[in-house]
PDB file of C-alpha atoms in Angstrom:
ATOM      1  CA  LEU A   1     -99.109 -30.633  73.861  1.00 71.00           C
ATOM      2  CA  ASP A   2     -96.489 -28.905  76.028  1.00 79.00           C
ATOM      3  CA  ALA A   3     -94.554 -27.837  72.951  1.00 83.00           C
ATOM      4  CA  MET A   4     -97.714 -26.498  71.335  1.00 80.00           C
ATOM      5  CA  GLN A   5     -98.573 -24.474  74.425  1.00 81.00           C
ATOM      6  CA  ARG A   6     -95.070 -23.009  74.626  1.00 84.00           C
ATOM      7  CA  ARG A   7     -95.206 -22.021  70.974  1.00 87.00           C
ATOM      8  CA  ALA A   8     -98.658 -20.480  71.343  1.00 86.00           C
ATOM      9  CA  THR A   9     -97.493 -18.463  74.344  1.00 87.00           C
ATOM     10  CA  ALA A  10     -94.446 -17.185  72.472  1.00 90.00           C
ATOM     11  CA  THR A  11     -96.446 -16.120  69.415  1.00 90.00           C
ATOM     12  CA  ALA A  12     -99.636 -14.915  71.141  1.00 87.00           C
ATOM     13  CA  GLY A  13     -99.241 -11.403  69.778  1.00 89.00           C
ATOM     14  CA  ALA A  14     -99.817 -12.683  66.260  1.00 90.00           C
ATOM     15  CA  PHE A  15    -103.001 -14.619  67.074  1.00 90.00           C
ATOM     16  CA  LYS A  16    -106.163 -13.507  65.308  1.00 91.00           C
ATOM     17  CA  PRO A  17    -109.420 -13.428  67.328  1.00 90.00           C
ATOM     18  CA  GLU A  18    -110.769 -16.621  65.775  1.00 91.00           C
ATOM     19  CA  GLU A  19    -107.462 -18.382  66.471  1.00 91.00           C
ATOM     20  CA  VAL A  20    -107.547 -17.406  70.143  1.00 90.00           C
ATOM     21  CA  GLU A  21    -111.105 -18.711  70.423  1.00 90.00           C
ATOM     22  CA  SER A  22    -110.330 -21.940  68.603  1.00 92.00           C
ATOM     23  CA  LEU A  23    -107.258 -22.733  70.709  1.00 89.00           C
ATOM     24  CA  VAL A  24    -108.917 -22.114  74.075  1.00 88.00           C
ATOM     25  CA  ARG A  25    -112.085 -23.964  73.097  1.00 89.00           C
ATOM     26  CA  VAL A  26    -110.197 -27.029  71.842  1.00 88.00           C
ATOM     27  CA  ILE A  27    -108.087 -27.245  75.004  1.00 87.00           C
ATOM     28  CA  ALA A  28    -111.243 -27.016  77.139  1.00 87.00           C
ATOM     29  CA  LYS A  29    -112.945 -29.786  75.171  1.00 87.00           C
ATOM     30  CA  MET A  30    -109.876 -31.980  75.598  1.00 86.00           C
ATOM     31  CA  GLY A  31    -110.328 -31.710  79.349  1.00 83.00           C
ATOM     32  CA  VAL A  32    -106.769 -30.430  79.749  1.00 77.00           C
ATOM     33  CA  ARG A  33    -105.774 -27.736  82.226  1.00 75.00           C
ATOM     34  CA  PRO A  34    -103.545 -25.450  80.139  1.00 77.00           C
ATOM     35  CA  ASP A  35    -100.285 -23.909  81.196  1.00 82.00           C
ATOM     36  CA  LYS A  36    -100.916 -20.898  83.439  1.00 85.00           C
ATOM     37  CA  GLU A  37     -98.783 -18.615  81.295  1.00 89.00           C
ATOM     38  CA  LEU A  38    -100.608 -19.641  78.127  1.00 87.00           C
ATOM     39  CA  LEU A  39    -103.976 -19.004  79.714  1.00 87.00           C
ATOM     40  CA  GLU A  40    -102.944 -15.566  80.942  1.00 89.00           C
ATOM     41  CA  THR A  41    -101.467 -14.732  77.548  1.00 90.00           C
ATOM     42  CA  MET A  42    -104.560 -15.802  75.620  1.00 89.00           C
ATOM     43  CA  GLN A  43    -106.867 -13.891  77.938  1.00 88.00           C
ATOM     44  CA  GLY A  44    -104.717 -10.805  77.540  1.00 91.00           C
ATOM     45  CA  ARG A  45    -104.740 -11.167  73.777  1.00 91.00           C
ATOM     46  CA  ALA A  46    -108.517 -11.593  73.731  1.00 90.00           C
ATOM     47  CA  ALA A  47    -109.043  -8.529  75.914  1.00 90.00           C
ATOM     48  CA  ALA A  48    -106.668  -6.415  73.805  1.00 91.00           C
ATOM     49  CA  THR A  49    -108.381  -7.350  70.544  1.00 90.00           C
ATOM     50  CA  ALA A  50    -111.955  -7.606  71.858  1.00 90.00           C
ATOM     51  CA  GLY A  51    -113.157  -4.993  69.386  1.00 91.00           C
ATOM     52  CA  ASP A  52    -112.341  -7.355  66.514  1.00 91.00           C
ATOM     53  CA  PHE A  53    -114.113 -10.370  67.989  1.00 87.00           C
ATOM     54  CA  LYS A  54    -117.498 -11.689  67.095  1.00 86.00           C
ATOM     55  CA  PRO A  55    -119.490 -11.539  70.355  1.00 78.00           C
ATOM     56  CA  GLU A  56    -120.160 -15.275  70.315  1.00 80.00           C
ATOM     57  CA  ASP A  57    -116.427 -16.006  70.095  1.00 86.00           C
ATOM     58  CA  LEU A  58    -115.686 -13.934  73.191  1.00 80.00           C
ATOM     59  CA  ALA A  59    -118.456 -15.739  75.016  1.00 79.00           C
ATOM     60  CA  SER A  60    -116.978 -19.045  73.849  1.00 85.00           C
ATOM     61  CA  ILE A  61    -113.587 -18.135  75.301  1.00 85.00           C
ATOM     62  CA  VAL A  62    -115.063 -17.193  78.663  1.00 82.00           C
ATOM     63  CA  TRP A  63    -117.136 -20.392  78.691  1.00 82.00           C
ATOM     64  CA  ALA A  64    -114.067 -22.495  77.827  1.00 86.00           C
ATOM     65  CA  ILE A  65    -111.968 -20.923  80.574  1.00 83.00           C
ATOM     66  CA  ALA A  66    -114.740 -21.492  83.096  1.00 83.00           C
ATOM     67  CA  LYS A  67    -115.009 -25.134  81.939  1.00 83.00           C
ATOM     68  CA  MET A  68    -111.348 -25.537  82.871  1.00 85.00           C
ATOM     69  CA  GLY A  69    -112.225 -24.548  86.425  1.00 82.00           C
ATOM     70  CA  VAL A  70    -110.627 -21.123  86.122  1.00 83.00           C
ATOM     71  CA  LYS A  71    -112.353 -17.799  86.682  1.00 83.00           C
ATOM     72  CA  PRO A  72    -111.654 -15.501  83.708  1.00 86.00           C
ATOM     73  CA  ASP A  73    -109.664 -12.335  84.256  1.00 88.00           C
ATOM     74  CA  ALA A  74    -111.671  -9.243  85.150  1.00 89.00           C
ATOM     75  CA  GLY A  75    -110.231  -7.460  82.134  1.00 90.00           C
ATOM     76  CA  LEU A  76    -111.477 -10.136  79.768  1.00 88.00           C
ATOM     77  CA  LEU A  77    -114.936 -10.186  81.340  1.00 89.00           C
ATOM     78  CA  GLU A  78    -115.195  -6.413  81.050  1.00 91.00           C
ATOM     79  CA  ALA A  79    -114.029  -6.422  77.439  1.00 90.00           C
ATOM     80  CA  MET A  80    -116.443  -9.207  76.558  1.00 88.00           C
ATOM     81  CA  GLN A  81    -119.398  -7.404  78.092  1.00 92.00           C
ATOM     82  CA  GLU A  82    -118.573  -4.144  76.302  1.00 92.00           C
ATOM     83  CA  ARG A  83    -118.204  -5.908  72.971  1.00 91.00           C
ATOM     84  CA  VAL A  84    -121.390  -7.953  73.333  1.00 91.00           C
ATOM     85  CA  THR A  85    -123.363  -4.883  74.390  1.00 94.00           C
ATOM     86  CA  ALA A  86    -122.145  -2.995  71.325  1.00 93.00           C
ATOM     87  CA  THR A  87    -123.012  -5.837  68.954  1.00 91.00           C
ATOM     88  CA  ALA A  88    -126.143  -7.223  70.644  1.00 92.00           C
ATOM     89  CA  GLY A  89    -128.186  -6.589  67.510  1.00 93.00           C
ATOM     90  CA  ASP A  90    -126.226  -9.351  65.760  1.00 90.00           C
ATOM     91  CA  LEU A  91    -126.834 -12.034  68.389  1.00 91.00           C
ATOM     92  CA  ILE A  92    -128.850 -15.115  67.556  1.00 92.00           C
ATOM     93  CA  PRO A  93    -130.761 -17.131  70.187  1.00 95.00           C
ATOM     94  CA  GLN A  94    -127.931 -19.656  70.584  1.00 92.00           C
ATOM     95  CA  ASN A  95    -125.515 -16.822  71.431  1.00 89.00           C
ATOM     96  CA  ILE A  96    -127.918 -15.333  73.959  1.00 93.00           C
ATOM     97  CA  SER A  97    -128.494 -18.669  75.644  1.00 94.00           C
ATOM     98  CA  HIS A  98    -124.759 -19.406  75.702  1.00 88.00           C
ATOM     99  CA  LEU A  99    -123.872 -16.010  77.146  1.00 90.00           C
ATOM    100  CA  LEU A 100    -126.394 -16.138  79.955  1.00 93.00           C
ATOM    101  CA  ARG A 101    -125.484 -19.736  80.784  1.00 91.00           C
ATOM    102  CA  THR A 102    -121.832 -18.681  81.021  1.00 87.00           C
ATOM    103  CA  PHE A 103    -122.559 -15.810  83.400  1.00 91.00           C
ATOM    104  CA  SER A 104    -124.681 -18.097  85.553  1.00 92.00           C
ATOM    105  CA  ASP A 105    -122.006 -20.791  85.682  1.00 88.00           C
ATOM    106  CA  LEU A 106    -119.389 -18.199  86.629  1.00 87.00           C
ATOM    107  CA  ASP A 107    -121.674 -16.643  89.254  1.00 89.00           C
ATOM    108  CA  VAL A 108    -121.053 -13.249  87.633  1.00 90.00           C
ATOM    109  CA  ARG A 109    -123.794 -10.646  87.400  1.00 92.00           C
ATOM    110  CA  PRO A 110    -123.752  -9.030  83.950  1.00 93.00           C
ATOM    111  CA  ALA A 111    -123.507  -5.249  83.678  1.00 94.00           C
ATOM    112  CA  ALA A 112    -126.811  -3.379  83.480  1.00 95.00           C
ATOM    113  CA  GLY A 113    -126.190  -2.243  79.917  1.00 95.00           C
ATOM    114  CA  LEU A 114    -125.512  -5.765  78.740  1.00 95.00           C
ATOM    115  CA  LEU A 115    -128.613  -7.117  80.467  1.00 96.00           C
ATOM    116  CA  GLU A 116    -130.774  -4.481  78.835  1.00 97.00           C
ATOM    117  CA  ALA A 117    -129.310  -5.099  75.379  1.00 96.00           C
ATOM    118  CA  ILE A 118    -129.436  -8.866  75.548  1.00 96.00           C
ATOM    119  CA  GLN A 119    -133.018  -8.925  76.817  1.00 97.00           C
ATOM    120  CA  ALA A 120    -134.164  -6.612  74.031  1.00 97.00           C
ATOM    121  CA  ARG A 121    -132.484  -8.861  71.471  1.00 97.00           C
ATOM    122  CA  ALA A 122    -134.035 -11.975  73.010  1.00 98.00           C
ATOM    123  CA  VAL A 123    -137.498 -10.445  72.755  1.00 98.00           C
ATOM    124  CA  ALA A 124    -136.878  -9.477  69.138  1.00 98.00           C
ATOM    125  CA  THR A 125    -135.756 -13.000  68.195  1.00 98.00           C
ATOM    126  CA  ALA A 126    -138.019 -14.983  70.548  1.00 98.00           C
ATOM    127  CA  ASP A 127    -139.774 -16.888  67.763  1.00 98.00           C
ATOM    128  CA  ASP A 128    -136.436 -18.393  66.694  1.00 98.00           C
ATOM    129  CA  PHE A 129    -135.527 -19.828  70.095  1.00 98.00           C
ATOM    130  CA  LYS A 130    -135.225 -23.587  70.422  1.00 98.00           C
ATOM    131  CA  PRO A 131    -136.690 -25.232  73.542  1.00 98.00           C
ATOM    132  CA  GLN A 132    -133.312 -25.724  75.225  1.00 98.00           C
ATOM    133  CA  GLU A 133    -132.435 -22.084  74.578  1.00 98.00           C
ATOM    134  CA  VAL A 134    -135.693 -20.899  76.132  1.00 98.00           C
ATOM    135  CA  ALA A 135    -135.088 -23.033  79.213  1.00 98.00           C
ATOM    136  CA  ASN A 136    -131.455 -21.927  79.483  1.00 97.00           C
ATOM    137  CA  VAL A 137    -132.321 -18.249  79.308  1.00 98.00           C
ATOM    138  CA  VAL A 138    -135.019 -18.382  81.967  1.00 98.00           C
ATOM    139  CA  ARG A 139    -133.053 -20.718  84.217  1.00 97.00           C
ATOM    140  CA  SER A 140    -129.909 -18.580  83.964  1.00 97.00           C
ATOM    141  CA  PHE A 141    -131.802 -15.511  85.157  1.00 97.00           C
ATOM    142  CA  ALA A 142    -133.271 -17.521  88.031  1.00 97.00           C
ATOM    143  CA  GLU A 143    -129.881 -18.873  89.082  1.00 97.00           C
ATOM    144  CA  MET A 144    -128.353 -15.385  88.972  1.00 96.00           C
ATOM    145  CA  GLY A 145    -131.175 -14.069  91.146  1.00 96.00           C
ATOM    146  CA  ILE A 146    -132.252 -11.588  88.465  1.00 96.00           C
ATOM    147  CA  ARG A 147    -135.894 -10.986  87.565  1.00 94.00           C
ATOM    148  CA  PRO A 148    -136.054 -10.486  83.782  1.00 95.00           C
ATOM    149  CA  GLU A 149    -138.058  -7.700  82.229  1.00 96.00           C
ATOM    150  CA  ALA A 150    -141.752  -8.462  81.777  1.00 95.00           C
ATOM    151  CA  ALA A 151    -141.416  -8.386  77.989  1.00 97.00           C
ATOM    152  CA  LEU A 152    -138.759 -11.108  78.051  1.00 97.00           C
ATOM    153  CA  LEU A 153    -140.719 -13.339  80.403  1.00 96.00           C
ATOM    154  CA  GLU A 154    -143.805 -12.971  78.254  1.00 96.00           C
ATOM    155  CA  ALA A 155    -141.868 -13.714  75.069  1.00 97.00           C
ATOM    156  CA  MET A 156    -140.168 -16.800  76.520  1.00 97.00           C
ATOM    157  CA  GLN A 157    -143.423 -18.164  77.930  1.00 96.00           C
ATOM    158  CA  ARG A 158    -145.154 -17.627  74.607  1.00 97.00           C
ATOM    159  CA  ARG A 159    -142.348 -19.363  72.720  1.00 98.00           C
ATOM    160  CA  ALA A 160    -142.266 -22.260  75.181  1.00 98.00           C
ATOM    161  CA  THR A 161    -145.992 -22.783  74.792  1.00 97.00           C
ATOM    162  CA  ALA A 162    -145.734 -22.811  71.006  1.00 97.00           C
ATOM    163  CA  ALA A 163    -142.753 -25.192  70.974  1.00 98.00           C
ATOM    164  CA  ALA A 164    -143.808 -27.415  73.893  1.00 98.00           C
ATOM    165  CA  GLY A 165    -143.996 -30.524  71.732  1.00 98.00           C
ATOM    166  CA  ASP A 166    -140.226 -30.357  71.131  1.00 98.00           C
ATOM    167  CA  PHE A 167    -139.171 -29.866  74.749  1.00 98.00           C
ATOM    168  CA  LYS A 168    -136.996 -32.534  76.360  1.00 98.00           C
ATOM    169  CA  PRO A 169    -137.731 -33.512  79.975  1.00 98.00           C
ATOM    170  CA  ARG A 170    -134.785 -31.551  81.376  1.00 98.00           C
ATOM    171  CA  ASP A 171    -135.992 -28.409  79.587  1.00 98.00           C
ATOM    172  CA  VAL A 172    -139.586 -28.807  80.761  1.00 98.00           C
ATOM    173  CA  ALA A 173    -138.361 -29.254  84.332  1.00 98.00           C
ATOM    174  CA  GLY A 174    -135.779 -26.477  84.049  1.00 98.00           C
ATOM    175  CA  LEU A 175    -138.318 -23.957  82.799  1.00 98.00           C
ATOM    176  CA  VAL A 176    -140.914 -24.792  85.462  1.00 97.00           C
ATOM    177  CA  TRP A 177    -138.231 -24.723  88.168  1.00 98.00           C
ATOM    178  CA  ALA A 178    -136.905 -21.353  86.992  1.00 97.00           C
ATOM    179  CA  ILE A 179    -140.306 -19.675  86.867  1.00 97.00           C
ATOM    180  CA  ALA A 180    -141.017 -20.873  90.390  1.00 96.00           C
ATOM    181  CA  LYS A 181    -137.556 -19.851  91.605  1.00 96.00           C
ATOM    182  CA  MET A 182    -138.168 -16.290  90.419  1.00 95.00           C
ATOM    183  CA  GLY A 183    -141.293 -16.144  92.537  1.00 92.00           C
ATOM    184  CA  ILE A 184    -143.765 -15.956  89.667  1.00 87.00           C
ATOM    185  CA  LYS A 185    -146.955 -17.200  91.283  1.00 74.00           C
ATOM    186  CA  GLU A 186    -149.226 -16.965  88.259  1.00 78.00           C
ATOM    187  CA  PRO A 187    -147.422 -17.889  85.054  1.00 86.00           C
ATOM    188  CA  ASP A 188    -149.284 -18.085  81.787  1.00 91.00           C
ATOM    189  CA  ALA A 189    -152.037 -20.712  82.049  1.00 93.00           C
ATOM    190  CA  GLY A 190    -151.382 -21.928  78.516  1.00 95.00           C
ATOM    191  CA  LEU A 191    -147.732 -22.502  79.365  1.00 96.00           C
ATOM    192  CA  LEU A 192    -148.576 -24.544  82.457  1.00 95.00           C
ATOM    193  CA  GLU A 193    -150.982 -26.697  80.469  1.00 96.00           C
ATOM    194  CA  ALA A 194    -148.445 -27.207  77.688  1.00 97.00           C
ATOM    195  CA  MET A 195    -145.626 -28.108  80.093  1.00 97.00           C
ATOM    196  CA  GLN A 196    -147.819 -30.569  81.978  1.00 97.00           C
ATOM    197  CA  GLY A 197    -148.859 -32.199  78.727  1.00 97.00           C
ATOM    198  CA  ARG A 198    -145.261 -32.515  77.542  1.00 98.00           C
ATOM    199  CA  ALA A 199    -144.107 -33.840  80.914  1.00 98.00           C
ATOM    200  CA  MET A 200    -146.831 -36.463  80.829  1.00 98.00           C
ATOM    201  CA  ALA A 201    -145.881 -37.510  77.306  1.00 98.00           C
ATOM    202  CA  THR A 202    -142.204 -37.912  78.218  1.00 98.00           C
ATOM    203  CA  ALA A 203    -142.519 -39.033  81.851  1.00 97.00           C
ATOM    204  CA  GLY A 204    -140.880 -42.370  81.142  1.00 97.00           C
ATOM    205  CA  VAL A 205    -137.528 -40.781  80.304  1.00 98.00           C
ATOM    206  CA  PHE A 206    -137.299 -38.163  83.070  1.00 98.00           C
ATOM    207  CA  GLN A 207    -134.066 -38.326  85.039  1.00 98.00           C
ATOM    208  CA  ALA A 208    -134.079 -38.001  88.826  1.00 97.00           C
ATOM    209  CA  GLY A 209    -133.090 -34.328  88.937  1.00 97.00           C
ATOM    210  CA  ALA A 210    -135.728 -33.380  86.379  1.00 98.00           C
ATOM    211  CA  VAL A 211    -138.445 -35.150  88.382  1.00 98.00           C
ATOM    212  CA  SER A 212    -137.444 -33.188  91.473  1.00 97.00           C
ATOM    213  CA  ASP A 213    -137.232 -29.853  89.653  1.00 98.00           C
ATOM    214  CA  LEU A 214    -140.591 -30.298  87.931  1.00 98.00           C
ATOM    215  CA  VAL A 215    -142.628 -31.284  90.972  1.00 98.00           C
ATOM    216  CA  TRP A 216    -140.854 -28.737  93.183  1.00 98.00           C
ATOM    217  CA  GLY A 217    -141.520 -26.001  90.640  1.00 97.00           C
ATOM    218  CA  PHE A 218    -145.238 -26.653  90.478  1.00 96.00           C
ATOM    219  CA  ALA A 219    -145.497 -26.932  94.274  1.00 96.00           C
ATOM    220  CA  LYS A 220    -143.539 -23.714  94.800  1.00 95.00           C
ATOM    221  CA  MET A 221    -145.938 -21.870  92.504  1.00 94.00           C
ATOM    222  CA  GLY A 222    -148.873 -23.246  94.472  1.00 93.00           C
ATOM    223  CA  VAL A 223    -150.019 -25.241  91.454  1.00 93.00           C
ATOM    224  CA  THR A 224    -151.196 -28.825  91.837  1.00 93.00           C
ATOM    225  CA  PRO A 225    -150.533 -30.684  88.586  1.00 94.00           C
ATOM    226  CA  GLU A 226    -153.026 -33.125  87.156  1.00 94.00           C
ATOM    227  CA  ALA A 227    -153.316 -36.363  89.124  1.00 95.00           C
ATOM    228  CA  GLY A 228    -152.017 -38.427  86.209  1.00 96.00           C
ATOM    229  CA  LEU A 229    -148.832 -36.391  85.989  1.00 97.00           C
ATOM    230  CA  LEU A 230    -148.201 -36.560  89.720  1.00 96.00           C
ATOM    231  CA  GLU A 231    -148.619 -40.317  89.660  1.00 95.00           C
ATOM    232  CA  ALA A 232    -146.311 -40.614  86.663  1.00 97.00           C
ATOM    233  CA  MET A 233    -143.662 -38.567  88.476  1.00 97.00           C
ATOM    234  CA  ARG A 234    -144.080 -40.661  91.630  1.00 95.00           C
ATOM    235  CA  GLN A 235    -143.558 -43.833  89.627  1.00 94.00           C
ATOM    236  CA  ARG A 236    -140.563 -42.374  87.812  1.00 96.00           C
ATOM    237  CA  ALA A 237    -139.050 -41.181  91.077  1.00 95.00           C
ATOM    238  CA  THR A 238    -139.429 -44.655  92.505  1.00 93.00           C
ATOM    239  CA  ALA A 239    -137.729 -46.170  89.471  1.00 94.00           C
ATOM    240  CA  LYS A 240    -134.822 -43.687  89.676  1.00 94.00           C
ATOM    241  CA  LYS A 241    -134.583 -43.578  93.481  1.00 91.00           C
ATOM    242  CA  ARG A 242    -130.899 -44.520  93.526  1.00 91.00           C
ATOM    243  CA  ASP A 243    -129.995 -41.621  91.236  1.00 95.00           C
ATOM    244  CA  PHE A 244    -131.248 -38.753  93.402  1.00 94.00           C
ATOM    245  CA  LYS A 245    -128.842 -36.398  95.106  1.00 94.00           C
ATOM    246  CA  ALA A 246    -129.728 -35.710  98.711  1.00 92.00           C
ATOM    247  CA  ASP A 247    -131.011 -32.190  98.080  1.00 95.00           C
ATOM    248  CA  GLU A 248    -133.081 -33.351  95.095  1.00 95.00           C
ATOM    249  CA  LEU A 249    -134.753 -36.036  97.172  1.00 93.00           C
ATOM    250  CA  VAL A 250    -135.517 -33.607  99.993  1.00 93.00           C
ATOM    251  CA  SER A 251    -137.012 -31.103  97.532  1.00 96.00           C
ATOM    252  CA  LEU A 252    -139.108 -33.825  95.940  1.00 96.00           C
ATOM    253  CA  MET A 253    -140.471 -35.036  99.268  1.00 94.00           C
ATOM    254  CA  TRP A 254    -141.401 -31.466 100.211  1.00 96.00           C
ATOM    255  CA  ALA A 255    -143.149 -31.015  96.863  1.00 97.00           C
ATOM    256  CA  PHE A 256    -145.045 -34.290  97.206  1.00 95.00           C
ATOM    257  CA  ALA A 257    -146.220 -33.198 100.646  1.00 95.00           C
ATOM    258  CA  GLN A 258    -147.421 -29.873  99.228  1.00 95.00           C
ATOM    259  CA  THR A 259    -149.320 -31.567  96.398  1.00 94.00           C
ATOM    260  CA  GLY A 260    -150.807 -34.367  98.481  1.00 93.00           C
ATOM    261  CA  VAL A 261    -148.804 -37.219  96.976  1.00 93.00           C
ATOM    262  CA  LYS A 262    -147.889 -40.221  99.122  1.00 91.00           C
ATOM    263  CA  PRO A 263    -144.395 -41.179  98.000  1.00 88.00           C
ATOM    264  CA  GLY A 264    -144.609 -44.867  98.915  1.00 83.00           C
ATOM    265  CA  PRO A 265    -142.267 -47.078 100.918  1.00 86.00           C
ATOM    266  CA  ALA A 266    -139.557 -47.351  98.231  1.00 80.00           C
ATOM    267  CA  LEU A 267    -138.941 -43.599  98.196  1.00 81.00           C
ATOM    268  CA  ILE A 268    -139.196 -43.368 101.957  1.00 81.00           C
ATOM    269  CA  ASP A 269    -136.474 -46.021 102.194  1.00 79.00           C
ATOM    270  CA  ALA A 270    -134.288 -43.912  99.892  1.00 72.00           C
ATOM    271  CA  LEU A 271    -134.280 -41.150 102.515  1.00 69.00           C
ATOM    272  CA  ARG A 272    -132.681 -43.434 105.087  1.00 68.00           C
TER     273      ARG A 272
END
């Protein structure tokens, strides 16, 4: 591996865009922290040739670098944003979801032009979004503290309602949490009904964090879910009590209090 990294550093100037992306992505997936010089060289090469990259490949590089625990160079981030903005019309839902997730993970606020372009593209392709992509998009905006344009929110809520039967528990919870986090007090009624129905159908496989996010989200919106769903979440929380992080458990207890649910002695014991 050391020899490969030295060779890649020495020949970086000959790397094609897809080769830069492939190398950085593979190293990230291996869980290896690359040589500092190699990382700097690859970022420089990517920034210098950004105009030849597919937008999703630039996003992949930035994601891979962030996965290594390294904040990408400012020059690379700027080049990526310019390139993605210029080619936004070619993005597919997976690219959009991936890009926004990357910015959120890096705690970087995208440039205004990029936000405008990517939201317009998301609205145009909303019917092609998969459930996880819908949840990722809305949650990424919430985590970045950015209120999306009304057209995007409407499109994502409509798509989520239509595809509710394919949502996994983490995506149901993530979407409800994100809508609440953005301060939307009156989301689409059809969406709320669809998400409650899906949560009820999959309650038995909810993980601890998803239970907390779901119940907190409804409580934050001032919505009291159906009694059957609340009871199912209480039972699931009790079963997964040892898996909760401290902040998740506190949020859940607050949400139960807001919705009139008595958590029971097992969950109370988990707080001690």
